[in-house]
């Protein structure tokens, strides 16, 4: 379980503060909010890329920097994360860094590529790939290390609708394997894939709710989210008897 208490981080013109939250094993947390609200900063703090100024992040009661659990971070721009010219070499390098035995490389690389629908790209040149394909290679890198916590910073931004569906299914598989999944998104329709939804506003948590509560109480959305609100409302007219049924219908509608 990830437990964050009074977390604070400052840039010259921006302050992330009063961040308190828990993410359990096998839980999916979506983080949304306006551009510049602090989503990436928060994800980088959890991913250990940034060090908090105040407050703490515990993983199963152990401070983040002493924690032995594997945390995978898929950052926004895949070009910054692919190092090698060849897909296999790129993932093998990540495995080497995580101390994985060489004998396991083939199986782990093939399995990870399959999960993102890139199994035929094992020996491809990375520079020939589209941005969306590169993003999937970065995700495969993070799956290959078998993380217990995985963080996706707008990881579906460069993907087409079909490929996005592969990633949403992946969230569910990771959840079923007990992995904590945290993803940020600007596409509000993606929040239905989460168990909990956190809305960031100017460096603070505006709200954090279960998806059932979010769907029920659409007032958490701002004016600019009205199109989505209408979309969800039209879905809610599907004559559902319970919250569970509403969520199920939304998932069906999105062909999950
Ligand atoms: P989001 O992911 O919600 O768009 P970010 O966490 O990227 O938000 O950014 C939050 C704020 O911090 C923004 O105002 C941004 O300009 C600022 N910021 C982000 N990175 C840096 C940095 N390296 N140096 C200074 N300010 C930064």
PDB file of C-alpha atoms and ligand atoms in Angstrom:
ATOM      1  CA  UNK A   1       0.000   0.000   0.000  1.00  0.00           C
ATOM      2  CA  UNK A   2       1.195   3.504  -0.828  1.00  0.00           C
ATOM      3  CA  UNK A   3       0.532   5.995   1.979  1.00  0.00           C
ATOM      4  CA  UNK A   4       1.190   9.666   1.303  1.00  0.00           C
ATOM      5  CA  UNK A   5       1.081  12.131   4.195  1.00  0.00           C
ATOM      6  CA  UNK A   6       1.281  15.940   4.018  1.00  0.00           C
ATOM      7  CA  UNK A   7       3.381  15.781   0.882  1.00  0.00           C
ATOM      8  CA  UNK A   8       4.805  19.066  -0.353  1.00  0.00           C
ATOM      9  CA  UNK A   9       6.988  20.082  -3.293  1.00  0.00           C
ATOM     10  CA  UNK A  10       7.927  23.536  -4.586  1.00  0.00           C
ATOM     11  CA  UNK A  11       9.058  24.953  -7.886  1.00  0.00           C
ATOM     12  CA  UNK A  12       9.794  28.689  -8.081  1.00  0.00           C
ATOM     13  CA  UNK A  13       6.268  29.500  -9.223  1.00  0.00           C
ATOM     14  CA  UNK A  14       4.332  26.462  -8.099  1.00  0.00           C
ATOM     15  CA  UNK A  15       3.613  24.607  -4.889  1.00  0.00           C
ATOM     16  CA  UNK A  16       2.211  21.123  -4.484  1.00  0.00           C
ATOM     17  CA  UNK A  17       0.852  20.850  -0.925  1.00  0.00           C
ATOM     18  CA  UNK A  18      -1.433  19.031   1.519  1.00  0.00           C
ATOM     19  CA  UNK A  19      -1.254  15.814  -0.461  1.00  0.00           C
ATOM     20  CA  UNK A  20      -2.696  12.970   1.609  1.00  0.00           C
ATOM     21  CA  UNK A  21      -3.747   9.742   0.001  1.00  0.00           C
ATOM     22  CA  UNK A  22      -3.577   5.933   0.066  1.00  0.00           C
ATOM     23  CA  UNK A  23      -3.432   3.509  -2.829  1.00  0.00           C
ATOM     24  CA  UNK A  24      -3.878  -0.167  -1.997  1.00  0.00           C
ATOM     25  CA  UNK A  25      -2.459  -3.178  -3.811  1.00  0.00           C
ATOM     26  CA  UNK A  26      -4.712  -4.038  -6.728  1.00  0.00           C
ATOM     27  CA  UNK A  27      -6.261  -0.580  -6.777  1.00  0.00           C
ATOM     28  CA  UNK A  28      -6.425   1.713  -9.806  1.00  0.00           C
ATOM     29  CA  UNK A  29      -6.188   5.457  -9.145  1.00  0.00           C
ATOM     30  CA  UNK A  30      -6.862   8.008 -11.890  1.00  0.00           C
ATOM     31  CA  UNK A  31      -5.439  11.519 -11.449  1.00  0.00           C
ATOM     32  CA  UNK A  32      -7.043  14.241 -13.492  1.00  0.00           C
ATOM     33  CA  UNK A  33      -7.221  18.055 -13.449  1.00  0.00           C
ATOM     34  CA  UNK A  34      -6.258  21.054 -15.560  1.00  0.00           C
ATOM     35  CA  UNK A  35      -2.863  21.372 -17.241  1.00  0.00           C
ATOM     36  CA  UNK A  36      -0.374  22.689 -14.712  1.00  0.00           C
ATOM     37  CA  UNK A  37      -2.389  21.478 -11.698  1.00  0.00           C
ATOM     38  CA  UNK A  38       0.505  19.271 -10.530  1.00  0.00           C
ATOM     39  CA  UNK A  39      -0.323  15.790 -11.847  1.00  0.00           C
ATOM     40  CA  UNK A  40       3.142  15.076 -13.271  1.00  0.00           C
ATOM     41  CA  UNK A  41       4.876  16.513 -10.191  1.00  0.00           C
ATOM     42  CA  UNK A  42       2.854  14.192  -7.949  1.00  0.00           C
ATOM     43  CA  UNK A  43       3.552  11.152 -10.154  1.00  0.00           C
ATOM     44  CA  UNK A  44       7.274  11.937 -10.224  1.00  0.00           C
ATOM     45  CA  UNK A  45       7.319  12.180  -6.431  1.00  0.00           C
ATOM     46  CA  UNK A  46       5.632   8.762  -6.133  1.00  0.00           C
ATOM     47  CA  UNK A  47       7.968   7.379  -8.814  1.00  0.00           C
ATOM     48  CA  UNK A  48      10.979   8.615  -6.839  1.00  0.00           C
ATOM     49  CA  UNK A  49      12.205  10.954  -9.601  1.00  0.00           C
ATOM     50  CA  UNK A  50      11.604  14.009  -7.388  1.00  0.00           C
ATOM     51  CA  UNK A  51      12.314  14.223  -3.653  1.00  0.00           C
ATOM     52  CA  UNK A  52       9.601  15.708  -1.426  1.00  0.00           C
ATOM     53  CA  UNK A  53      10.407  18.937   0.447  1.00  0.00           C
ATOM     54  CA  UNK A  54       8.080  17.939   3.297  1.00  0.00           C
ATOM     55  CA  UNK A  55       5.827  15.037   4.147  1.00  0.00           C
ATOM     56  CA  UNK A  56       6.356  11.389   3.391  1.00  0.00           C
ATOM     57  CA  UNK A  57       5.609   8.576   1.010  1.00  0.00           C
ATOM     58  CA  UNK A  58       5.500   5.118   2.579  1.00  0.00           C
ATOM     59  CA  UNK A  59       5.304   1.844   0.679  1.00  0.00           C
ATOM     60  CA  UNK A  60       3.949  -0.797   3.066  1.00  0.00           C
ATOM     61  CA  UNK A  61       5.059   1.415   5.978  1.00  0.00           C
ATOM     62  CA  UNK A  62       8.631   1.733   4.639  1.00  0.00           C
ATOM     63  CA  UNK A  63       9.894   5.131   3.371  1.00  0.00           C
ATOM     64  CA  UNK A  64       9.974   5.268  -0.442  1.00  0.00           C
ATOM     65  CA  UNK A  65      13.767   5.527  -0.735  1.00  0.00           C
ATOM     66  CA  UNK A  66      14.323   2.449   1.474  1.00  0.00           C
ATOM     67  CA  UNK A  67      11.527   0.476  -0.133  1.00  0.00           C
ATOM     68  CA  UNK A  68      12.437  -2.684  -2.056  1.00  0.00           C
ATOM     69  CA  UNK A  69       9.255  -2.922  -4.119  1.00  0.00           C
ATOM     70  CA  UNK A  70       9.619  -2.339  -7.840  1.00  0.00           C
ATOM     71  CA  UNK A  71       7.988   0.846  -9.110  1.00  0.00           C
ATOM     72  CA  UNK A  72       7.533   1.333 -12.855  1.00  0.00           C
ATOM     73  CA  UNK A  73       7.125   4.878 -14.172  1.00  0.00           C
ATOM     74  CA  UNK A  74       5.910   5.492 -17.725  1.00  0.00           C
ATOM     75  CA  UNK A  75       6.594   9.161 -18.397  1.00  0.00           C
ATOM     76  CA  UNK A  76       4.866  11.434 -20.896  1.00  0.00           C
ATOM     77  CA  UNK A  77       7.414  11.586 -23.697  1.00  0.00           C
ATOM     78  CA  UNK A  78       8.609   8.173 -24.958  1.00  0.00           C
ATOM     79  CA  UNK A  79      11.552   9.762 -26.797  1.00  0.00           C
ATOM     80  CA  UNK A  80      13.097  10.608 -23.420  1.00  0.00           C
ATOM     81  CA  UNK A  81      12.883   7.012 -22.227  1.00  0.00           C
ATOM     82  CA  UNK A  82      14.056   4.901 -25.155  1.00  0.00           C
ATOM     83  CA  UNK A  83      17.854   4.623 -25.105  1.00  0.00           C
ATOM     84  CA  UNK A  84      18.771   1.868 -27.581  1.00  0.00           C
ATOM     85  CA  UNK A  85      18.235   1.584 -31.338  1.00  0.00           C
ATOM     86  CA  UNK A  86      16.788  -1.884 -31.006  1.00  0.00           C
ATOM     87  CA  UNK A  87      13.622  -2.860 -29.092  1.00  0.00           C
ATOM     88  CA  UNK A  88      15.130  -6.019 -27.543  1.00  0.00           C
ATOM     89  CA  UNK A  89      18.304  -4.210 -26.426  1.00  0.00           C
ATOM     90  CA  UNK A  90      16.260  -1.391 -24.911  1.00  0.00           C
ATOM     91  CA  UNK A  91      14.179  -3.711 -22.713  1.00  0.00           C
ATOM     92  CA  UNK A  92      17.194  -5.947 -21.941  1.00  0.00           C
ATOM     93  CA  UNK A  93      19.035  -2.868 -20.625  1.00  0.00           C
ATOM     94  CA  UNK A  94      16.157  -2.121 -18.241  1.00  0.00           C
ATOM     95  CA  UNK A  95      16.171  -5.750 -17.053  1.00  0.00           C
ATOM     96  CA  UNK A  96      19.950  -5.569 -16.511  1.00  0.00           C
ATOM     97  CA  UNK A  97      19.492  -2.431 -14.399  1.00  0.00           C
ATOM     98  CA  UNK A  98      16.966  -4.277 -12.257  1.00  0.00           C
ATOM     99  CA  UNK A  99      19.334  -7.230 -11.758  1.00  0.00           C
ATOM    100  CA  UNK A 100      17.254  -9.755 -13.708  1.00  0.00           C
ATOM    101  CA  UNK A 101      19.090 -12.954 -14.768  1.00  0.00           C
ATOM    102  CA  UNK A 102      20.018 -13.048 -18.464  1.00  0.00           C
ATOM    103  CA  UNK A 103      18.272 -16.423 -18.866  1.00  0.00           C
ATOM    104  CA  UNK A 104      14.970 -14.688 -18.107  1.00  0.00           C
ATOM    105  CA  UNK A 105      15.370 -11.895 -20.688  1.00  0.00           C
ATOM    106  CA  UNK A 106      13.760 -13.663 -23.686  1.00  0.00           C
ATOM    107  CA  UNK A 107      10.663 -14.789 -21.819  1.00  0.00           C
ATOM    108  CA  UNK A 108      10.145 -11.482 -20.011  1.00  0.00           C
ATOM    109  CA  UNK A 109      10.666  -9.392 -23.152  1.00  0.00           C
ATOM    110  CA  UNK A 110       8.334 -11.524 -25.267  1.00  0.00           C
ATOM    111  CA  UNK A 111       5.656 -11.554 -22.562  1.00  0.00           C
ATOM    112  CA  UNK A 112       5.840  -7.772 -22.019  1.00  0.00           C
ATOM    113  CA  UNK A 113       5.696  -7.003 -25.752  1.00  0.00           C
ATOM    114  CA  UNK A 114       2.693  -9.320 -26.143  1.00  0.00           C
ATOM    115  CA  UNK A 115       0.825  -7.459 -23.397  1.00  0.00           C
ATOM    116  CA  UNK A 116       1.061  -4.207 -25.392  1.00  0.00           C
ATOM    117  CA  UNK A 117       0.395  -5.853 -28.783  1.00  0.00           C
ATOM    118  CA  UNK A 118       3.991  -5.324 -29.977  1.00  0.00           C
ATOM    119  CA  UNK A 119       5.216  -8.946 -30.080  1.00  0.00           C
ATOM    120  CA  UNK A 120       6.224  -8.687 -33.754  1.00  0.00           C
ATOM    121  CA  UNK A 121       8.492  -5.701 -32.977  1.00  0.00           C
ATOM    122  CA  UNK A 122      11.006  -7.583 -30.810  1.00  0.00           C
ATOM    123  CA  UNK A 123      13.872  -6.966 -33.228  1.00  0.00           C
ATOM    124  CA  UNK A 124      12.623  -3.656 -34.674  1.00  0.00           C
ATOM    125  CA  UNK A 125      14.686  -0.465 -34.805  1.00  0.00           C
ATOM    126  CA  UNK A 126      13.289   1.927 -32.212  1.00  0.00           C
ATOM    127  CA  UNK A 127      13.879   5.067 -34.338  1.00  0.00           C
ATOM    128  CA  UNK A 128      11.587   3.714 -37.065  1.00  0.00           C
ATOM    129  CA  UNK A 129       8.630   3.448 -34.708  1.00  0.00           C
ATOM    130  CA  UNK A 130       5.729   5.892 -34.451  1.00  0.00           C
ATOM    131  CA  UNK A 131       5.334   7.847 -31.189  1.00  0.00           C
ATOM    132  CA  UNK A 132       2.458   5.549 -30.173  1.00  0.00           C
ATOM    133  CA  UNK A 133       4.568   2.440 -30.835  1.00  0.00           C
ATOM    134  CA  UNK A 134       7.458   3.957 -28.865  1.00  0.00           C
ATOM    135  CA  UNK A 135       5.066   4.612 -25.998  1.00  0.00           C
ATOM    136  CA  UNK A 136       4.061   0.938 -26.052  1.00  0.00           C
ATOM    137  CA  UNK A 137       7.740  -0.080 -25.950  1.00  0.00           C
ATOM    138  CA  UNK A 138       8.240   2.138 -22.892  1.00  0.00           C
ATOM    139  CA  UNK A 139       5.207   0.471 -21.270  1.00  0.00           C
ATOM    140  CA  UNK A 140       6.635  -2.982 -22.184  1.00  0.00           C
ATOM    141  CA  UNK A 141       9.927  -1.942 -20.504  1.00  0.00           C
ATOM    142  CA  UNK A 142       8.054  -1.228 -17.309  1.00  0.00           C
ATOM    143  CA  UNK A 143       5.988  -4.449 -17.508  1.00  0.00           C
ATOM    144  CA  UNK A 144       9.132  -6.536 -18.049  1.00  0.00           C
ATOM    145  CA  UNK A 145      10.479  -5.545 -14.620  1.00  0.00           C
ATOM    146  CA  UNK A 146       7.239  -6.902 -13.058  1.00  0.00           C
ATOM    147  CA  UNK A 147       6.470  -3.850 -10.933  1.00  0.00           C
ATOM    148  CA  UNK A 148       4.312  -3.924  -7.816  1.00  0.00           C
ATOM    149  CA  UNK A 149       3.381  -0.299  -8.441  1.00  0.00           C
ATOM    150  CA  UNK A 150       3.057   1.151 -11.935  1.00  0.00           C
ATOM    151  CA  UNK A 151       2.583   4.808 -12.796  1.00  0.00           C
ATOM    152  CA  UNK A 152       1.402   6.049 -16.188  1.00  0.00           C
ATOM    153  CA  UNK A 153       1.741   9.773 -16.895  1.00  0.00           C
ATOM    154  CA  UNK A 154      -0.727  10.430 -19.720  1.00  0.00           C
ATOM    155  CA  UNK A 155       0.521   7.210 -21.269  1.00  0.00           C
ATOM    156  CA  UNK A 156      -2.386   6.899 -23.695  1.00  0.00           C
ATOM    157  CA  UNK A 157      -1.955  10.415 -25.152  1.00  0.00           C
ATOM    158  CA  UNK A 158      -0.226   9.193 -28.345  1.00  0.00           C
ATOM    159  CA  UNK A 159      -2.312   6.059 -28.814  1.00  0.00           C
ATOM    160  CA  UNK A 160      -5.220   5.440 -31.182  1.00  0.00           C
ATOM    161  CA  UNK A 161      -8.554   4.238 -29.783  1.00  0.00           C
ATOM    162  CA  UNK A 162      -7.874   0.530 -30.450  1.00  0.00           C
ATOM    163  CA  UNK A 163      -4.509   0.683 -28.711  1.00  0.00           C
ATOM    164  CA  UNK A 164      -5.977   2.655 -25.813  1.00  0.00           C
ATOM    165  CA  UNK A 165      -8.320  -0.286 -25.239  1.00  0.00           C
ATOM    166  CA  UNK A 166      -5.284  -2.610 -24.987  1.00  0.00           C
ATOM    167  CA  UNK A 167      -3.907  -0.361 -22.239  1.00  0.00           C
ATOM    168  CA  UNK A 168      -7.229  -0.189 -20.356  1.00  0.00           C
ATOM    169  CA  UNK A 169      -7.368  -4.020 -20.407  1.00  0.00           C
ATOM    170  CA  UNK A 170      -3.801  -4.016 -19.155  1.00  0.00           C
ATOM    171  CA  UNK A 171      -4.831  -1.834 -16.183  1.00  0.00           C
ATOM    172  CA  UNK A 172      -7.388  -4.502 -15.275  1.00  0.00           C
ATOM    173  CA  UNK A 173      -4.872  -7.363 -15.648  1.00  0.00           C
ATOM    174  CA  UNK A 174      -2.366  -5.507 -13.457  1.00  0.00           C
ATOM    175  CA  UNK A 175      -5.085  -4.881 -10.881  1.00  0.00           C
ATOM    176  CA  UNK A 176      -5.982  -8.592 -10.882  1.00  0.00           C
ATOM    177  CA  UNK A 177      -2.297  -9.390 -10.273  1.00  0.00           C
ATOM    178  CA  UNK A 178      -2.379  -7.134  -7.181  1.00  0.00           C
ATOM    179  CA  UNK A 179      -0.403  -4.281  -8.764  1.00  0.00           C
ATOM    180  CA  UNK A 180      -1.251  -0.705  -7.724  1.00  0.00           C
ATOM    181  CA  UNK A 181      -1.922   1.292 -10.895  1.00  0.00           C
ATOM    182  CA  UNK A 182      -1.803   5.084 -10.909  1.00  0.00           C
ATOM    183  CA  UNK A 183      -2.512   6.935 -14.131  1.00  0.00           C
ATOM    184  CA  UNK A 184      -2.948  10.584 -15.008  1.00  0.00           C
ATOM    185  CA  UNK A 185      -5.217  11.629 -17.818  1.00  0.00           C
ATOM    186  CA  UNK A 186      -6.709  14.643 -19.508  1.00  0.00           C
ATOM    187  CA  UNK A 187      -9.362  12.477 -21.109  1.00  0.00           C
ATOM    188  CA  UNK A 188     -12.109  12.309 -18.568  1.00  0.00           C
ATOM    189  CA  UNK A 189     -13.761   9.337 -20.264  1.00  0.00           C
ATOM    190  CA  UNK A 190     -10.753   7.293 -19.062  1.00  0.00           C
ATOM    191  CA  UNK A 191     -11.667   7.677 -15.404  1.00  0.00           C
ATOM    192  CA  UNK A 192     -14.194   4.849 -15.675  1.00  0.00           C
ATOM    193  CA  UNK A 193     -11.239   2.448 -15.737  1.00  0.00           C
ATOM    194  CA  UNK A 194     -10.214   3.530 -12.234  1.00  0.00           C
ATOM    195  CA  UNK A 195     -11.420   2.494  -8.783  1.00  0.00           C
ATOM    196  CA  UNK A 196     -10.691   5.960  -7.362  1.00  0.00           C
ATOM    197  CA  UNK A 197     -10.519   9.362  -9.026  1.00  0.00           C
ATOM    198  CA  UNK A 198      -8.345  12.194  -7.735  1.00  0.00           C
ATOM    199  CA  UNK A 199      -8.909  15.690  -9.101  1.00  0.00           C
ATOM    200  CA  UNK A 200      -5.920  18.050  -8.773  1.00  0.00           C
ATOM    201  CA  UNK A 201      -6.434  21.794  -8.642  1.00  0.00           C
ATOM    202  CA  UNK A 202      -3.529  24.241  -8.472  1.00  0.00           C
ATOM    203  CA  UNK A 203      -1.211  21.934  -6.525  1.00  0.00           C
ATOM    204  CA  UNK A 204      -3.854  20.616  -4.133  1.00  0.00           C
ATOM    205  CA  UNK A 205      -6.244  17.680  -4.075  1.00  0.00           C
ATOM    206  CA  UNK A 206      -9.659  19.048  -4.962  1.00  0.00           C
ATOM    207  CA  UNK A 207     -11.425  15.744  -4.441  1.00  0.00           C
ATOM    208  CA  UNK A 208     -10.754  12.060  -4.194  1.00  0.00           C
ATOM    209  CA  UNK A 209     -13.671   9.701  -4.613  1.00  0.00           C
ATOM    210  CA  UNK A 210     -14.588   6.182  -5.591  1.00  0.00           C
ATOM    211  CA  UNK A 211     -15.638   5.942  -9.226  1.00  0.00           C
ATOM    212  CA  UNK A 212     -19.176   5.027  -8.133  1.00  0.00           C
ATOM    213  CA  UNK A 213     -19.414   8.298  -6.165  1.00  0.00           C
ATOM    214  CA  UNK A 214     -17.947  10.284  -9.067  1.00  0.00           C
ATOM    215  CA  UNK A 215     -20.494   8.905 -11.485  1.00  0.00           C
ATOM    216  CA  UNK A 216     -23.305   9.521  -8.999  1.00  0.00           C
ATOM    217  CA  UNK A 217     -22.195  13.037  -8.083  1.00  0.00           C
ATOM    218  CA  UNK A 218     -21.291  14.664 -11.353  1.00  0.00           C
ATOM    219  CA  UNK A 219     -21.057  18.071  -9.651  1.00  0.00           C
ATOM    220  CA  UNK A 220     -17.341  17.378  -9.065  1.00  0.00           C
ATOM    221  CA  UNK A 221     -16.832  18.296 -12.703  1.00  0.00           C
ATOM    222  CA  UNK A 222     -16.174  21.829 -13.779  1.00  0.00           C
ATOM    223  CA  UNK A 223     -18.016  23.755 -16.497  1.00  0.00           C
ATOM    224  CA  UNK A 224     -15.422  22.817 -19.100  1.00  0.00           C
ATOM    225  CA  UNK A 225     -16.187  19.145 -18.483  1.00  0.00           C
ATOM    226  CA  UNK A 226     -19.849  19.550 -19.375  1.00  0.00           C
ATOM    227  CA  UNK A 227     -19.591  17.538 -22.621  1.00  0.00           C
ATOM    228  CA  UNK A 228     -18.399  14.559 -20.608  1.00  0.00           C
ATOM    229  CA  UNK A 229     -21.047  15.218 -17.997  1.00  0.00           C
ATOM    230  CA  UNK A 230     -23.675  15.013 -20.716  1.00  0.00           C
ATOM    231  CA  UNK A 231     -22.104  11.872 -22.089  1.00  0.00           C
ATOM    232  CA  UNK A 232     -22.216  10.227 -18.674  1.00  0.00           C
ATOM    233  CA  UNK A 233     -25.736  11.473 -18.040  1.00  0.00           C
ATOM    234  CA  UNK A 234     -26.950   9.961 -21.274  1.00  0.00           C
ATOM    235  CA  UNK A 235     -25.324   6.696 -20.216  1.00  0.00           C
ATOM    236  CA  UNK A 236     -27.082   6.912 -16.877  1.00  0.00           C
ATOM    237  CA  UNK A 237     -30.432   6.994 -18.641  1.00  0.00           C
ATOM    238  CA  UNK A 238     -29.875   3.331 -19.410  1.00  0.00           C
ATOM    239  CA  UNK A 239     -32.408   2.382 -16.766  1.00  0.00           C
ATOM    240  CA  UNK A 240     -29.921   1.059 -14.224  1.00  0.00           C
ATOM    241  CA  UNK A 241     -31.045  -0.163 -10.824  1.00  0.00           C
ATOM    242  CA  UNK A 242     -27.758   0.132  -8.947  1.00  0.00           C
ATOM    243  CA  UNK A 243     -24.410   1.930  -9.059  1.00  0.00           C
ATOM    244  CA  UNK A 244     -22.739  -1.359  -9.979  1.00  0.00           C
ATOM    245  CA  UNK A 245     -25.076  -1.705 -12.933  1.00  0.00           C
ATOM    246  CA  UNK A 246     -24.311   1.871 -14.064  1.00  0.00           C
ATOM    247  CA  UNK A 247     -20.574   1.198 -13.976  1.00  0.00           C
ATOM    248  CA  UNK A 248     -21.078  -2.113 -15.784  1.00  0.00           C
ATOM    249  CA  UNK A 249     -23.128  -0.402 -18.516  1.00  0.00           C
ATOM    250  CA  UNK A 250     -20.499   2.309 -18.955  1.00  0.00           C
ATOM    251  CA  UNK A 251     -17.787  -0.317 -19.282  1.00  0.00           C
ATOM    252  CA  UNK A 252     -19.870  -2.231 -21.833  1.00  0.00           C
ATOM    253  CA  UNK A 253     -20.511   0.965 -23.779  1.00  0.00           C
ATOM    254  CA  UNK A 254     -16.781   1.600 -23.896  1.00  0.00           C
ATOM    255  CA  UNK A 255     -16.253  -2.000 -25.037  1.00  0.00           C
ATOM    256  CA  UNK A 256     -14.016  -2.810 -22.115  1.00  0.00           C
TER     257      UNK A 256
HETATM  258  P1  LIG B   1       0.347  18.844 -14.873  1.00  0.00           P
HETATM  259  O1  LIG B   1       0.982  17.495 -14.997  1.00  0.00           O
HETATM  260  O2  LIG B   1      -0.950  18.815 -14.120  1.00  0.00           O
HETATM  261  O3  LIG B   1       0.206  19.545 -16.190  1.00  0.00           O
HETATM  262  P2  LIG B   1       2.876  19.670 -13.719  1.00  0.00           P
HETATM  263  O4  LIG B   1       3.127  18.876 -12.490  1.00  0.00           O
HETATM  264  O5  LIG B   1       3.590  19.272 -14.966  1.00  0.00           O
HETATM  265  O6  LIG B   1       1.309  19.756 -13.949  1.00  0.00           O
HETATM  266  O7  LIG B   1       3.252  21.183 -13.447  1.00  0.00           O
HETATM  267  C1  LIG B   1       2.748  21.914 -12.318  1.00  0.00           C
HETATM  268  C2  LIG B   1       3.375  23.288 -12.319  1.00  0.00           C
HETATM  269  O8  LIG B   1       4.768  23.173 -12.037  1.00  0.00           O
HETATM  270  C3  LIG B   1       3.240  24.048 -13.628  1.00  0.00           C
HETATM  271  O9  LIG B   1       2.969  25.386 -13.329  1.00  0.00           O
HETATM  272  C4  LIG B   1       4.606  23.900 -14.254  1.00  0.00           C
HETATM  273  O10 LIG B   1       4.904  25.014 -15.049  1.00  0.00           O
HETATM  274  C5  LIG B   1       5.510  23.832 -13.040  1.00  0.00           C
HETATM  275  N1  LIG B   1       6.718  23.043 -13.311  1.00  0.00           N
HETATM  276  C6  LIG B   1       6.745  21.773 -13.752  1.00  0.00           C
HETATM  277  N2  LIG B   1       8.017  21.339 -13.885  1.00  0.00           N
HETATM  278  C7  LIG B   1       8.810  22.369 -13.524  1.00  0.00           C
HETATM  279  C8  LIG B   1      10.232  22.560 -13.440  1.00  0.00           C
HETATM  280  N3  LIG B   1      11.066  21.569 -13.762  1.00  0.00           N
HETATM  281  N4  LIG B   1      10.685  23.760 -13.035  1.00  0.00           N
HETATM  282  C9  LIG B   1       9.837  24.759 -12.681  1.00  0.00           C
HETATM  283  N5  LIG B   1       8.485  24.654 -12.729  1.00  0.00           N
HETATM  284  C10 LIG B   1       7.975  23.481 -13.155  1.00  0.00           C
END
